[in-house]
Short mmCIF file of C-alpha atoms and ligand atoms in Angstrom, two decimals:
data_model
loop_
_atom_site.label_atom_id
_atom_site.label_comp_id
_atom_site.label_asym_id
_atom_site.label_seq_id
_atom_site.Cartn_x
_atom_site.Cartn_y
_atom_site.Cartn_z
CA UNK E 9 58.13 -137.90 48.08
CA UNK E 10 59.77 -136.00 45.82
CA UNK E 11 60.97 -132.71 47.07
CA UNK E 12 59.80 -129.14 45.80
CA UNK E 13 61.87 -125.63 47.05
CA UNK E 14 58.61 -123.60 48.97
CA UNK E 15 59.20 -119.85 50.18
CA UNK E 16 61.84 -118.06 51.46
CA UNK E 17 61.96 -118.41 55.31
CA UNK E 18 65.46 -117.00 56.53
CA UNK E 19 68.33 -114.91 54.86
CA UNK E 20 71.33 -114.61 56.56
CA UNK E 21 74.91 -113.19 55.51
CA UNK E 22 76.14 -115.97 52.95
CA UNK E 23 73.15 -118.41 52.06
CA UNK E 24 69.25 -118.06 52.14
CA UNK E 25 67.37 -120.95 53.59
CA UNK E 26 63.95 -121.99 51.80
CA UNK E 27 61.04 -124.24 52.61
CA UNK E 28 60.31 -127.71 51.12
CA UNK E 29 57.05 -129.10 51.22
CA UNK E 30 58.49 -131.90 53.65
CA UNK E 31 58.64 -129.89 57.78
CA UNK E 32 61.90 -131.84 58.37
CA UNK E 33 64.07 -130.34 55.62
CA UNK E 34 64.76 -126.98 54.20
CA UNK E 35 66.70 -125.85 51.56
CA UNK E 36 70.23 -123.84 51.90
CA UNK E 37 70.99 -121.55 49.07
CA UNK E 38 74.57 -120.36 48.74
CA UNK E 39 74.80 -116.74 47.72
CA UNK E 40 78.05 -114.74 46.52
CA UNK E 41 78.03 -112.31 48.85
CA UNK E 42 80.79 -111.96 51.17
CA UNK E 43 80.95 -109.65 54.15
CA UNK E 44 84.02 -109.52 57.05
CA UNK E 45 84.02 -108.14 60.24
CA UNK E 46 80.37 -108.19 61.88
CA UNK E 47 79.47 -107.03 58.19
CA UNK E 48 81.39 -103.64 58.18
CA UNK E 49 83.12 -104.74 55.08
CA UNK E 50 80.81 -105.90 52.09
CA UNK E 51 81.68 -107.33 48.34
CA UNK E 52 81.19 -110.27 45.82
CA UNK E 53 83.18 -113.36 45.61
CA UNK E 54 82.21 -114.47 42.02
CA UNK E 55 80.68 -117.76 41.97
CA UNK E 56 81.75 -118.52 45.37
CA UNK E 57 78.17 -119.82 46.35
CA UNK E 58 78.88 -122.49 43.55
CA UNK E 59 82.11 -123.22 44.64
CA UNK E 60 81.31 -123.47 48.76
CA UNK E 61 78.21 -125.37 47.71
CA UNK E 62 80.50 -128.31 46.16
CA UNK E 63 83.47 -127.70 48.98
CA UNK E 64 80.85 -128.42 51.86
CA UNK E 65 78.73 -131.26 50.08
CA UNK E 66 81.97 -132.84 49.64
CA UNK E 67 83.32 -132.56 53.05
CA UNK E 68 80.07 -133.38 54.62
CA UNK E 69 79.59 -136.77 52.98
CA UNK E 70 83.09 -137.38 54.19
CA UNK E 71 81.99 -136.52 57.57
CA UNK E 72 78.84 -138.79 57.61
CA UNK E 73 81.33 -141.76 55.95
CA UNK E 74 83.13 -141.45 59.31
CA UNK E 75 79.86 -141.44 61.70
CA UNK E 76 79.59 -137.86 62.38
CA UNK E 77 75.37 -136.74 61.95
CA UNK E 78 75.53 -133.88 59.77
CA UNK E 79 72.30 -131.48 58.46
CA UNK E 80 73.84 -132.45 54.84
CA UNK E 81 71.21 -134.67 52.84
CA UNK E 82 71.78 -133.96 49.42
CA UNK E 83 73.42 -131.44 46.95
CA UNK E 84 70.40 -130.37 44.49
CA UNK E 85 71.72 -127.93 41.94
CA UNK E 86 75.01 -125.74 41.53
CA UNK E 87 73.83 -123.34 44.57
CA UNK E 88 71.30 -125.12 46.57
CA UNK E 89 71.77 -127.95 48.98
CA UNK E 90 69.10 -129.77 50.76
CA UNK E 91 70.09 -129.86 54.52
CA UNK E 92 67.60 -131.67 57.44
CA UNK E 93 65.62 -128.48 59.42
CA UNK E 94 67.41 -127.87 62.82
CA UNK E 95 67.31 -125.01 65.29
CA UNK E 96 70.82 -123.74 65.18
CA UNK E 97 72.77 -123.90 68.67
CA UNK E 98 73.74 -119.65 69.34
CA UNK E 99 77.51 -120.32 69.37
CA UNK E 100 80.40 -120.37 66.88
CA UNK E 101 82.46 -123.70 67.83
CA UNK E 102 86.53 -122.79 66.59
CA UNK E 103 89.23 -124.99 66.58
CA UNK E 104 92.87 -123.35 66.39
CA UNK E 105 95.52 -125.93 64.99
CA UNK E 106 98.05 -122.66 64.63
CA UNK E 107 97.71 -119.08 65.95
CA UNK E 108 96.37 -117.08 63.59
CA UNK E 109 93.12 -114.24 63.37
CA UNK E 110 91.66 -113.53 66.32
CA UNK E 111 93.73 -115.45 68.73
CA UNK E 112 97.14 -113.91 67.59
CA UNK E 113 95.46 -110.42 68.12
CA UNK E 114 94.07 -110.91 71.17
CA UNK E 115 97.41 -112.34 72.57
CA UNK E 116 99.74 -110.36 70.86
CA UNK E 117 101.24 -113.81 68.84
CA UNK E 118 102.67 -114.05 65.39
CA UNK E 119 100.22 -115.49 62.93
CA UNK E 120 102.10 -119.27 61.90
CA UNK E 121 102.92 -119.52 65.60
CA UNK E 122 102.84 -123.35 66.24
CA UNK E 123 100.91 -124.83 69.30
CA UNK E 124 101.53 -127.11 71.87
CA UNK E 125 97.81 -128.26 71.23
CA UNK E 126 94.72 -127.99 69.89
CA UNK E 127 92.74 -124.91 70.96
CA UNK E 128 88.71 -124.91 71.53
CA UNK E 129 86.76 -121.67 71.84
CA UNK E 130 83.10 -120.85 72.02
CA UNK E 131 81.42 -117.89 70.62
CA UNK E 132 77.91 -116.95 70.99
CA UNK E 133 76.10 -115.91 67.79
CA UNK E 134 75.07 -112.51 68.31
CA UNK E 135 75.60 -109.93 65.14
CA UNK E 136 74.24 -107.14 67.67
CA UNK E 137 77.26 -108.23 70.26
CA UNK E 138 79.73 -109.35 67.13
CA UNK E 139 79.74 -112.79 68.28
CA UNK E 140 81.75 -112.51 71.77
CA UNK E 141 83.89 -114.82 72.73
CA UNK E 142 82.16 -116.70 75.97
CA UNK E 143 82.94 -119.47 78.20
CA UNK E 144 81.75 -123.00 78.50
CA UNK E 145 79.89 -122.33 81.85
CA UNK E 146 78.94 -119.04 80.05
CA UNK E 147 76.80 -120.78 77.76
CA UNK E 148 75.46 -123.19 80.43
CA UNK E 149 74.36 -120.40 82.83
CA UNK E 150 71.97 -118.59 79.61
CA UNK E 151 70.97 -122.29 78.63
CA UNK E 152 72.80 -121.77 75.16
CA UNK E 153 73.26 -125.50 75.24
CA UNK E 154 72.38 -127.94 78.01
CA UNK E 155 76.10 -129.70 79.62
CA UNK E 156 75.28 -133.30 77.59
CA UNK E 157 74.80 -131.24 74.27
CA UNK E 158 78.41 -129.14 74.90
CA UNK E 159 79.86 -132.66 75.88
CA UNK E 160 78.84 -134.12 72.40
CA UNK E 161 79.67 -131.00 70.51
CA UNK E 162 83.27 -130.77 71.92
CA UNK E 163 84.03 -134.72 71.28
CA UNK E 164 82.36 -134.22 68.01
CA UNK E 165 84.71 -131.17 66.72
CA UNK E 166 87.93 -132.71 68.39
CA UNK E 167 87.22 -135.51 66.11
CA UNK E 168 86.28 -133.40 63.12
CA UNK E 169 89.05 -131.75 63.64
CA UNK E 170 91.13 -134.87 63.21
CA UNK E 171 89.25 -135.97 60.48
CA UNK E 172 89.93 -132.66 58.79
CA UNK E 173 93.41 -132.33 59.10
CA UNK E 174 94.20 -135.71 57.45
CA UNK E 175 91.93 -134.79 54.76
CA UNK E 176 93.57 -131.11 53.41
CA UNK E 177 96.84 -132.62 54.06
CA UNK E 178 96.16 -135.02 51.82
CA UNK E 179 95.26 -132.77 49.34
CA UNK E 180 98.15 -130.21 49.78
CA UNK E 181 96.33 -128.02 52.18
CA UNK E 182 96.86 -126.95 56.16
CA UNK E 183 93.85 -126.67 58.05
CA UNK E 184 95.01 -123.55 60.76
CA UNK E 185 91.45 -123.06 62.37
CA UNK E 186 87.93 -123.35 61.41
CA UNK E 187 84.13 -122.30 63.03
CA UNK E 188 81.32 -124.97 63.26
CA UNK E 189 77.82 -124.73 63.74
CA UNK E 190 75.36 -127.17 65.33
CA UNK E 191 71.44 -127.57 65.21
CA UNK E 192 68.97 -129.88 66.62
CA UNK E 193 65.82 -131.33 64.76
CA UNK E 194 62.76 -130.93 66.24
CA UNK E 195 63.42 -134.63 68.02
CA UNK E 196 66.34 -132.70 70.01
CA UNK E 197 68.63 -135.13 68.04
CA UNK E 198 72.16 -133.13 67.34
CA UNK E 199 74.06 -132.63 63.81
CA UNK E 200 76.97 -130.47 62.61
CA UNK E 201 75.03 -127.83 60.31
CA UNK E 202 75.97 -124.63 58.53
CA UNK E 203 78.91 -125.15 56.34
CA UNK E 204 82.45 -126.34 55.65
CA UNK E 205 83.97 -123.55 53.22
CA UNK E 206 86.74 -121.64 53.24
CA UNK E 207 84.58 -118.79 54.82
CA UNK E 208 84.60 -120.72 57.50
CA UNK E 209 88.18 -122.11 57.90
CA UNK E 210 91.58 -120.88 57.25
CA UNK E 211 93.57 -122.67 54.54
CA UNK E 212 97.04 -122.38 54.05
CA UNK E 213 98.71 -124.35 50.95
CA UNK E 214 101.42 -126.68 52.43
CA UNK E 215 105.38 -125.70 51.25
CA UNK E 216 103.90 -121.98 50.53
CA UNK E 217 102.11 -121.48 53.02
CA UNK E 218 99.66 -119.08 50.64
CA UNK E 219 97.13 -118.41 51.99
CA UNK E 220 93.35 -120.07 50.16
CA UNK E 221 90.30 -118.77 52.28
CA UNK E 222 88.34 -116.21 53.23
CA UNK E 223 91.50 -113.71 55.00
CA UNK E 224 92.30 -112.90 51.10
CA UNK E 225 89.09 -110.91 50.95
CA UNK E 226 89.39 -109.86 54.62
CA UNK E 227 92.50 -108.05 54.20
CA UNK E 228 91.94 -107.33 50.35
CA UNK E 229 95.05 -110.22 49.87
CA UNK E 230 93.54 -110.04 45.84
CA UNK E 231 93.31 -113.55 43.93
CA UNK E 232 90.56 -114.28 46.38
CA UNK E 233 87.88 -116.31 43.63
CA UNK E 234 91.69 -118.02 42.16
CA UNK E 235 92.02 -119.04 46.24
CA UNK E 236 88.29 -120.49 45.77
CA UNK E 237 88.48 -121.91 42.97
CA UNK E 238 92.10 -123.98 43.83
CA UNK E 239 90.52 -124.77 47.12
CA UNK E 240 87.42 -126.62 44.95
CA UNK E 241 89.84 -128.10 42.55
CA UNK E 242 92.15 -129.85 45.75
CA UNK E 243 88.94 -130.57 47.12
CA UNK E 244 86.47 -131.54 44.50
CA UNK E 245 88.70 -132.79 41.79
P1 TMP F 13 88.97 -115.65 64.11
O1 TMP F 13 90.43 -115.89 64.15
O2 TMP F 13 88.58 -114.39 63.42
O3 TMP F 13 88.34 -115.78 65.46
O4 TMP F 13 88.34 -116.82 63.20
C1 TMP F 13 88.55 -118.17 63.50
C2 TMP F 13 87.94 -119.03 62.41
O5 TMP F 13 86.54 -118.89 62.37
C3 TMP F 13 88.43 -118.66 61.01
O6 TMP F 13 88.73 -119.87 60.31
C4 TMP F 13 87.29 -117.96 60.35
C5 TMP F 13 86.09 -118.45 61.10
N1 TMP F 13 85.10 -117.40 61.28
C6 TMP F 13 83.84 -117.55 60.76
O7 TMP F 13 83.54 -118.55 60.12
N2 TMP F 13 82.92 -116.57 60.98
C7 TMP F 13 83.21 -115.45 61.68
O8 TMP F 13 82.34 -114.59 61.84
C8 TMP F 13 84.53 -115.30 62.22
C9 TMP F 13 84.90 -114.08 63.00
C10 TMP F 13 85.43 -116.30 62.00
#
């Protein structure tokens, strides 16, 4: 069956999500817009839906290559991505490789700071609440995600984020921490969803250390579509 873009059935911050005329998949339109902090702070990353579009596709299919079930199915045009339907899981999965963000604010740390490990942190997806932080049993008690899902999603993203390292080191980047999302099809079965951009993760070039994500419109760094588009390039070819 071939597969025709329907209406317009969600829009969220960074990508609109349209109907197909097939119930199990939906396509996922990447917009320019950018927005920081629960949305206080607003602009344009030019061509950046273009450019996250390719990044994630990309990073996806290297994903599925190494057995982990992602939403991705195919990329369709320069913006638009056709991704399997899944109710998204309400929290943001992070992985911290280095302190940085968040974590080195909340703990008073300088951003760089090596650690001894890996950190994992949950985050339920609530614009209203600006995504709080929460804790594993947190999400169990509001029945966010049943105890065998948040088993598979943590072995899935310590993996990933193995997988992920290798991969931007081999291409010249650091991967300092990232935010996934997960959704279930209406089977129940699991897959990592959303996107792998550098909205999403923070990308520092190895030997500079320059930073190449999304902190560079954050904290108005400038050269933030150059940070894109060198991102793509490393990535993408
Ligand atoms: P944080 O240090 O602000 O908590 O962010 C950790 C990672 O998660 C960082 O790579 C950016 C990403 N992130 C999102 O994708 N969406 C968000 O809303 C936030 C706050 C962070």
């Amino acid at each position: 069956m071939k597969i025709e873009k329907k209406e317009k059935i969600y829009e969220g911050k960074a990508k609109i999500l349209y109907a197909t005329n097939d119930p199990n998949y939906v396509v996922q339109y990447f917009k320019d817009d950018a927005t920081a902090f629960n949305a206080q702070k607003k602009g344009t990353i030019v061509n950046k839906g273009i450019m996250n579009n390719k990044i994630s596709a990309v990073i996806f299919k290297f994903l599925e290559k190494n057995k982990i079930p992602t939403h991705f199915v195919e990329k369709l045009s320069d913006r638009d991505m056709l991704v399997r339907k899944v109710s998204i899981v309400p929290l943001e999965v992070v992985v911290r490789n280095k302190v940085a963000g968040s974590l080195a604010k909340r703990l008073g740390m300088t951003e760089g700071q090596a650690l001894k490990t890996p950190v994992l942190e949950f985050f339920y997806k609530d614009d209203a609440l600006g995504d709080p932080m929460i804790s594993e049993s947190c999400a169990l008690a509001f029945e966010w995600a049943k105890e065998a899902e948040l088993n598979k999603i943590k072995t899935w993203t310590w993996k990933i984020n193995s997988l992920l390292q290798k991969f931007f080191d081999e291409r010249g980047v650091e991967l300092i921490d990232f935010k996934l999302e997960f959704g279930k099809d209406a089977k129940g079965k699991m897959y990592l969803a959303d996107e792998i951009s550098p909205d999403g993760c923070r990308l520092w070039e190895k030997g500079t250390g320059e930073k190449l994500d999304k902190d560079r419109f954050r904290r108005d760094l400038g050269k933030v579509e150059e940070s894109y588009e060198k991102v793509c390039q490393l990535i993408c070819g």
